[in-house]
Coordinates of C-alpha atoms and ligand atoms in Angstrom, one line a residue:
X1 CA 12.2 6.9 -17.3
X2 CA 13.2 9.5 -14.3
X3 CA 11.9 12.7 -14.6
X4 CA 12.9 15.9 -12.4
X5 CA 10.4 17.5 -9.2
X6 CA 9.8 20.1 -12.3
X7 CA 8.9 18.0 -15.2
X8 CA 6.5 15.5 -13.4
X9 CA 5.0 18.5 -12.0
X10 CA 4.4 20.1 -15.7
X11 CA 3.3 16.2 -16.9
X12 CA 0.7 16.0 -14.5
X13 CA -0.8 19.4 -14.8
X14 CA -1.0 18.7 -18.7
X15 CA -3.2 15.3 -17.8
X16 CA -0.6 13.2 -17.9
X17 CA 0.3 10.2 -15.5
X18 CA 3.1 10.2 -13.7
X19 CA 4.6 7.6 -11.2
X20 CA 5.8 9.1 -7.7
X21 CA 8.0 7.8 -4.8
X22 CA 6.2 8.2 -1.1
X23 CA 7.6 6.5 1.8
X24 CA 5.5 3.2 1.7
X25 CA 5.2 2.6 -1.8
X26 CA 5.4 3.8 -5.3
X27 CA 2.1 6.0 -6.7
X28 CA 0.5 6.2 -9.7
X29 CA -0.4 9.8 -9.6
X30 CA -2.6 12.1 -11.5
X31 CA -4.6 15.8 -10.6
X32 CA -7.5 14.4 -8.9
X33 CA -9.8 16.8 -10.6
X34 CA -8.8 15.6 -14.0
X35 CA -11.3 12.7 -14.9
X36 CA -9.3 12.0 -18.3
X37 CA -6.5 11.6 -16.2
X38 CA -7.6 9.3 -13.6
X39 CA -9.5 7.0 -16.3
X40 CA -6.0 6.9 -17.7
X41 CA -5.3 5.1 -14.2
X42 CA -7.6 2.7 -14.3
X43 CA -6.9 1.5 -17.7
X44 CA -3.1 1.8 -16.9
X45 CA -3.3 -0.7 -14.1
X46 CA -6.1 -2.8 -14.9
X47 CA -7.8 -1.8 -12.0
X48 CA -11.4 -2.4 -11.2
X49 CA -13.4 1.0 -11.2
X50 CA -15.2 -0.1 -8.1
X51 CA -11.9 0.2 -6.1
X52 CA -11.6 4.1 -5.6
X53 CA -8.0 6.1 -4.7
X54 CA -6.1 7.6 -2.0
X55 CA -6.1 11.2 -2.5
X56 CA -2.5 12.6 -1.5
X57 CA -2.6 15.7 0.0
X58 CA 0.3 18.0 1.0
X59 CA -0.7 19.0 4.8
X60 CA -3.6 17.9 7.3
X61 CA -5.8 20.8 6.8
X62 CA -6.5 20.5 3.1
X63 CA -8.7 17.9 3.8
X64 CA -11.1 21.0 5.2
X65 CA -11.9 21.7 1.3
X66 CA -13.7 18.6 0.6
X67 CA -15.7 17.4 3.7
X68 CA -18.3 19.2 5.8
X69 CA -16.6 18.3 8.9
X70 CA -14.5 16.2 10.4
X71 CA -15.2 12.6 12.3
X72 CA -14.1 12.7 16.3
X73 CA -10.3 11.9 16.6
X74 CA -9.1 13.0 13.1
X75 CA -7.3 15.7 14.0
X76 CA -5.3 13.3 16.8
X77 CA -4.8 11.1 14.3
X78 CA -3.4 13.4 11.6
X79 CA -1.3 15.2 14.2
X80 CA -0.2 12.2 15.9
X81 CA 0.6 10.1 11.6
X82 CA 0.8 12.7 9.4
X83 CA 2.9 13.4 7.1
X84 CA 3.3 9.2 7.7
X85 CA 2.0 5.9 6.0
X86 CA -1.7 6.4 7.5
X87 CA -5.0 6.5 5.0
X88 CA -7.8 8.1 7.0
X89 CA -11.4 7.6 4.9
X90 CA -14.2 10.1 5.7
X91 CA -17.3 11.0 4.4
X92 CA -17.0 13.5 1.8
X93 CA -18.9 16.7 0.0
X94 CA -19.4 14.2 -2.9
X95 CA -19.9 17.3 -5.5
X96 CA -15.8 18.2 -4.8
X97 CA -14.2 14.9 -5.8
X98 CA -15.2 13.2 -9.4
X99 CA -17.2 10.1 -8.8
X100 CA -14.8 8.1 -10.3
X101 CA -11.9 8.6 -7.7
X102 CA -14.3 7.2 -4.9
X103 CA -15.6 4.7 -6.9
X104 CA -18.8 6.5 -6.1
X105 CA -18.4 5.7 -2.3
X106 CA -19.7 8.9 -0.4
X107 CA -16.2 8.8 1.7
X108 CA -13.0 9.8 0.3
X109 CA -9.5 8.0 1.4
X110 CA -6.5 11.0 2.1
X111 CA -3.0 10.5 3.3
X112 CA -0.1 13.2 3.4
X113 CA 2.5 11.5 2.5
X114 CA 6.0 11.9 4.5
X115 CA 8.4 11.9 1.9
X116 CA 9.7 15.8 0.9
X117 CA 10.2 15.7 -2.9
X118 CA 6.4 13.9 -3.1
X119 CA 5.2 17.1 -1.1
X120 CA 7.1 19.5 -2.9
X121 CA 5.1 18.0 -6.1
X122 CA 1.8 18.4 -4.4
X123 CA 2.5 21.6 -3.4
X124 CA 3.0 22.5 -7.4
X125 CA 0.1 20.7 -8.8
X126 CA -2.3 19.6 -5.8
X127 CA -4.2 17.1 -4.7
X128 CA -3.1 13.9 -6.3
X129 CA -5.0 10.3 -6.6
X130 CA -2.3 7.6 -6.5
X131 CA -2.7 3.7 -6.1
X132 CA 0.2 1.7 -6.0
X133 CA 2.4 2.1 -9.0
X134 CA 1.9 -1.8 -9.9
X135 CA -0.2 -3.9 -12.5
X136 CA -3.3 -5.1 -10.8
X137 CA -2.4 -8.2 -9.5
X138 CA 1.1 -7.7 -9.2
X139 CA 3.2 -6.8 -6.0
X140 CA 3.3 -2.7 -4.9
X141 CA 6.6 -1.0 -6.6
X142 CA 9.1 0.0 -4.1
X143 CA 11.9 1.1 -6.7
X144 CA 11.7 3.0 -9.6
X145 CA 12.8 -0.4 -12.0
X146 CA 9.7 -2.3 -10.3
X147 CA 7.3 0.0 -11.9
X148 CA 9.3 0.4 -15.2
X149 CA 9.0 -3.9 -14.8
X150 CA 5.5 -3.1 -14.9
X151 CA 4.8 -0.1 -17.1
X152 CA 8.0 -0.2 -19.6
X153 CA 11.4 2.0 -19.4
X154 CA 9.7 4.9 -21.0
X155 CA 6.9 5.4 -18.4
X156 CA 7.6 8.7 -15.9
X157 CA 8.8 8.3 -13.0
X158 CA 9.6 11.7 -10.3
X159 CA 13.0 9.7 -9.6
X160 CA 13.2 8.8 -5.7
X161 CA 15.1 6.6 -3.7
X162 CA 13.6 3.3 -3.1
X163 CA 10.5 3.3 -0.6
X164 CA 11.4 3.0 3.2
X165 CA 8.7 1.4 4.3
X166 CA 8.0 -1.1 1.5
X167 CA 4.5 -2.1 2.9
X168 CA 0.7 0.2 2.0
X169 CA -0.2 2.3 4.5
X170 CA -2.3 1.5 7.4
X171 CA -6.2 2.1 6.5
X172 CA -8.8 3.6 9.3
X173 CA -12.0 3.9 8.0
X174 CA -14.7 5.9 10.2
X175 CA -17.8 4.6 10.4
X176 CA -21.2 4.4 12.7
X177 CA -19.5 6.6 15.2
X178 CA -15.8 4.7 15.5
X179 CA -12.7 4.1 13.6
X180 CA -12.7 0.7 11.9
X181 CA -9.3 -1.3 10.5
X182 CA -9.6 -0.7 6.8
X183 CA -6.1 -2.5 5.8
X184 CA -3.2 -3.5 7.7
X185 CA 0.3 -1.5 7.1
X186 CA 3.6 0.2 7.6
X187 CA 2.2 1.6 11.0
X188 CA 1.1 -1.2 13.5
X189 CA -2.3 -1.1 14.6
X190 CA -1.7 -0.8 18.5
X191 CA -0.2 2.2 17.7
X192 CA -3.5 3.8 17.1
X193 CA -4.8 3.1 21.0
X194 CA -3.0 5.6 23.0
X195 CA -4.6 7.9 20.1
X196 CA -8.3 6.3 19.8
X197 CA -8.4 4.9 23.1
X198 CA -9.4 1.6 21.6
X199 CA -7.9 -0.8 19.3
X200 CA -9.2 -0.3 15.8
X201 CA -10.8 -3.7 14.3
X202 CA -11.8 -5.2 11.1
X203 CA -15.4 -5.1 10.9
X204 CA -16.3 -8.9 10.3
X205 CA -17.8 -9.2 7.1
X206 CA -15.3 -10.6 4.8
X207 CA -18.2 -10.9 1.7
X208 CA -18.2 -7.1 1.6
X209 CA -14.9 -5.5 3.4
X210 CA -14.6 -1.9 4.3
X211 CA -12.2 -1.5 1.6
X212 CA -13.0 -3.0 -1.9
X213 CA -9.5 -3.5 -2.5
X214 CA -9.3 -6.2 0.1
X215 CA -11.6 -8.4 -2.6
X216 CA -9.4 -8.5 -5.8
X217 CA -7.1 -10.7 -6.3
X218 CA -3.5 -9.9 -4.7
X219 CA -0.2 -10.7 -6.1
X220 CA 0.6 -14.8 -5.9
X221 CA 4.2 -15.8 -7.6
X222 CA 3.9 -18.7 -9.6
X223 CA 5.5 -20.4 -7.0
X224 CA 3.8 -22.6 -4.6
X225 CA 4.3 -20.9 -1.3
X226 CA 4.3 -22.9 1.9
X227 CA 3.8 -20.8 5.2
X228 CA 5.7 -23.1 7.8
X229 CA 7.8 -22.8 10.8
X230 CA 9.7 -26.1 9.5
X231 CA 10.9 -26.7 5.9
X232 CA 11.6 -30.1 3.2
X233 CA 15.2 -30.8 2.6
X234 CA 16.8 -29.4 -0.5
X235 CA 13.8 -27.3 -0.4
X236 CA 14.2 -23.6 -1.0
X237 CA 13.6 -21.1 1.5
X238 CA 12.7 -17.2 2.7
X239 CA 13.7 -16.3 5.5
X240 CA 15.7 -14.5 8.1
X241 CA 19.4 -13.8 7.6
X242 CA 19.8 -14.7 11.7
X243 CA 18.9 -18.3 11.5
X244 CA 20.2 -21.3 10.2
X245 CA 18.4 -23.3 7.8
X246 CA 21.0 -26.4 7.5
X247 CA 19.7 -28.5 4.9
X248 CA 17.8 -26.1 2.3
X249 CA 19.1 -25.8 -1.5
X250 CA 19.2 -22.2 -1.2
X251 CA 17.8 -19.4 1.2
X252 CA 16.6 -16.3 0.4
X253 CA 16.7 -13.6 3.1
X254 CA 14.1 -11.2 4.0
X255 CA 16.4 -9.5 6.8
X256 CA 16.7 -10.4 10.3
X257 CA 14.0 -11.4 12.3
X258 CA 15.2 -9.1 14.8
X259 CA 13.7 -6.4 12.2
X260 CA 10.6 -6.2 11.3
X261 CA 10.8 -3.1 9.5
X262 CA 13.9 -4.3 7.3
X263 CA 12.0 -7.2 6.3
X264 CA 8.4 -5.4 5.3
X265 CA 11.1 -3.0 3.2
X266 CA 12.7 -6.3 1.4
X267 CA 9.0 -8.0 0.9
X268 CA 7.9 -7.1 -2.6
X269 CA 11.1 -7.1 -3.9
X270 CA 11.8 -10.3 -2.7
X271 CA 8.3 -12.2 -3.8
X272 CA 9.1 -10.0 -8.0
X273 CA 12.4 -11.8 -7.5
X274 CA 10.7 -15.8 -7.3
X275 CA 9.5 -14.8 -11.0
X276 CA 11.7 -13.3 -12.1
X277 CA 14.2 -16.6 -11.1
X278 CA 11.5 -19.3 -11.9
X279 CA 11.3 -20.4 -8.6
X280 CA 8.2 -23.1 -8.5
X281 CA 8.4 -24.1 -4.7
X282 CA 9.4 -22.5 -2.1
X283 CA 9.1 -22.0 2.4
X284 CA 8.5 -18.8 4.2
X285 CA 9.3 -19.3 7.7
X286 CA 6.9 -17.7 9.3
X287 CA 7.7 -18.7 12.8
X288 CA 7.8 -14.7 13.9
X289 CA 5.6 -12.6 16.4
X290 CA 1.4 -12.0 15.7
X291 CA 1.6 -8.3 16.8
X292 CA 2.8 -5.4 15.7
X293 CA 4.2 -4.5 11.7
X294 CA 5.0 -8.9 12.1
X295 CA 1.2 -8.7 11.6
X296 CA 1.1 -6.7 8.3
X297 CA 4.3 -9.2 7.3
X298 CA 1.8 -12.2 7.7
X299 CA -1.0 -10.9 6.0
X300 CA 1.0 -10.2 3.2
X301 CA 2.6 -13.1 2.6
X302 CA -0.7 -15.0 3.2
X303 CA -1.9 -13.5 0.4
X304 CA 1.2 -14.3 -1.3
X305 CA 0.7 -17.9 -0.8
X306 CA -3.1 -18.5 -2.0
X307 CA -2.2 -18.3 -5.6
X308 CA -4.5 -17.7 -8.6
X309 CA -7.1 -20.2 -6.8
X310 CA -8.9 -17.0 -5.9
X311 CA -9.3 -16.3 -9.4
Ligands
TXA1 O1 0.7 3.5 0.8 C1 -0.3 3.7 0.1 O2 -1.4 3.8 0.6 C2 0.0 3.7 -1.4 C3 0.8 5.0 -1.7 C4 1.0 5.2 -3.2 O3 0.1 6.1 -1.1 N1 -1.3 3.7 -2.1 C5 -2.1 2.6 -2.2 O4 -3.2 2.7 -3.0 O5 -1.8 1.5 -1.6 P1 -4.0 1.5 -3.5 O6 -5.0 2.1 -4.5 O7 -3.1 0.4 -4.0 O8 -4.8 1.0 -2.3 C6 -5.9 1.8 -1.8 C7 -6.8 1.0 -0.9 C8 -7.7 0.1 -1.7 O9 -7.8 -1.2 -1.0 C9 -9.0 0.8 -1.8 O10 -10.1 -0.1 -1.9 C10 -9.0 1.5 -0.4 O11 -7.7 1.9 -0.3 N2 -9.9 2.7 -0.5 C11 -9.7 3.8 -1.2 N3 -10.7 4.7 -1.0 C12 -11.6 4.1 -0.1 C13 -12.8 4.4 0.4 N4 -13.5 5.6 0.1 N5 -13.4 3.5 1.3 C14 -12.8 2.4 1.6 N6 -11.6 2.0 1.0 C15 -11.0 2.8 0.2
MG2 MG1 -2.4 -1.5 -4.5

């Protein structure tokens, strides 16, 4: 159900939780400082307590409040992303954030997020934790009807226009002196060099990744999903509204592959549609670039395609 800038605002400050637009995604938001609240999160989404939240803040220097100082090249990277889809995790005064929103990590993930009616609210209530407005397991919401598919017509929602960036955003985690690749996102990783002077990389460990989130199961349709530059006859097929797949029962189109950013915006709401239509096989062409956002568009949909197997 949409609510106004006013009425989430008054929702939230009464302990409520409220769903919220941002520019990658859509939030699950509640006061940070409101541990009733933020359970309420958890329980909401099914979400593992050991995978903390993003603390939303409405401007760069808010962060000041909750850590003792800042790492090297944080304030280049806020000025350089922020307001933008970039989550910056730093280690944290743990006494000013509840345990439970950093999964009693001693870091704390904050991103200001870029769209104006999502500061406005945080600017009326402050600080707000917010995962992606999704069941666990399920793909991010990027429209207000996704997350009323997941959490029923009657569940708030500050109305917003569907999420331009469609993708999570970009993770850097600092840690033993550097910046580390916490999750791939809406902003491509190279873009972080001219800032860092390096390219931020995943530390190799995948038993134990730098974000807990990485570990949990992600969304898989029911669909077997085969990741292929070629494709069966009569199969169906995702792909890219440029090229010609002569031969398929029926395409699906992510965009053109001219656009990277159209298809990352078209990606969740194309893999709820498979579902929704009972598709039980199906092709992504995946004969695109490695680099850049094309990067984030393979991880996702690798994740996409390893089904429940991962239990
Ligand atoms: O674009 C986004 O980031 C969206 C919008 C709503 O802001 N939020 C989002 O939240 O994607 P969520 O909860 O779905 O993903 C947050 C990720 C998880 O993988 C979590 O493990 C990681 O951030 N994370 C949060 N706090 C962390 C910390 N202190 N250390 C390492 N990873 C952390
Ligand atoms: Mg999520």
């Amino acid at each position: 159900m949409k609510v106004s800038l006013n009425d989430a605002a008054m929702l939230l400050l009464s302990g409520n939780v409220v769903s919220i637009p941002t520019e990658t995604v859509f939030g699950l938001a509640a006061v940070y400082n409101n541990t009733s609240a933020v359970k309420k999160i958890f329980s909401l989404k099914n979400r593992p307590l050991n995978n903390p939240l993003i603390l939303h803040i409405a401007k760069a220097l808010d962060v000041k409040t909750f850590v003792k100082d800042v790492p090297p090249h944080f304030e280049e990277l806020a000025n350089a992303f922020w307001p933008g889809p970039l989550t910056l995790v730093i280690p944290v005064i743990e006494e000013k954030i509840p345990s439970i929103v950093r999964a009693g990590l001693s870091t704390q993930a904050f991103r200001v997020p870029a769209l104006d009616v999502t500061k406005e609210l945080i600017v009326k209530t402050g600080p707000l934790v917010a995962p992606s407005a999704n069941l666990s397991g399920r793909p991010s919401a990027t429209t207000v009807s996704h997350v009323e598919e997941d959490f029923g017509k009657e569940f708030p929602v500050l109305e917003g226009a569907p999420s331009e960036k469609g993708v999570e955003s970009t993770i850097l985690i600092y840690q033993e002196g550097a910046w580390w690749l916490g999750r791939l996102g809406a902003i491509a990783v190279e873009s972080f060099e001219k800032v860092l002077g390096y390219l931020p990389l995943f530390k190799r460990n995948e038993a134990s990744p730098l974000c807990p989130g990485q570990l949990f199961r992600h969304y898989a349709p029911k669909a077997t999903l085969h990741l292929s530059k070629q494709f069966r006859e009569g199969a169906t097929v995702l792909g890219f509204s440029d090229r010609n797949y002569g031969g398929a029962k029926r395409v699906i189109y992510f965009g053109s592959s001219q656009n990277v950013e159209e298809v990352l915006a078209r990606l969740y709401d194309l893999l709820r549609k498979l579902d929704e239509e009972g598709i039980l096989e199906a092709f992504i062409d995946i004969d695109v670039p490695q680099n850049g956002l094309w990067a984030t568009f393979h991880e996702r949909v690798k994740k996409a395609s390893l089904s429940h197997k991962l239990g």
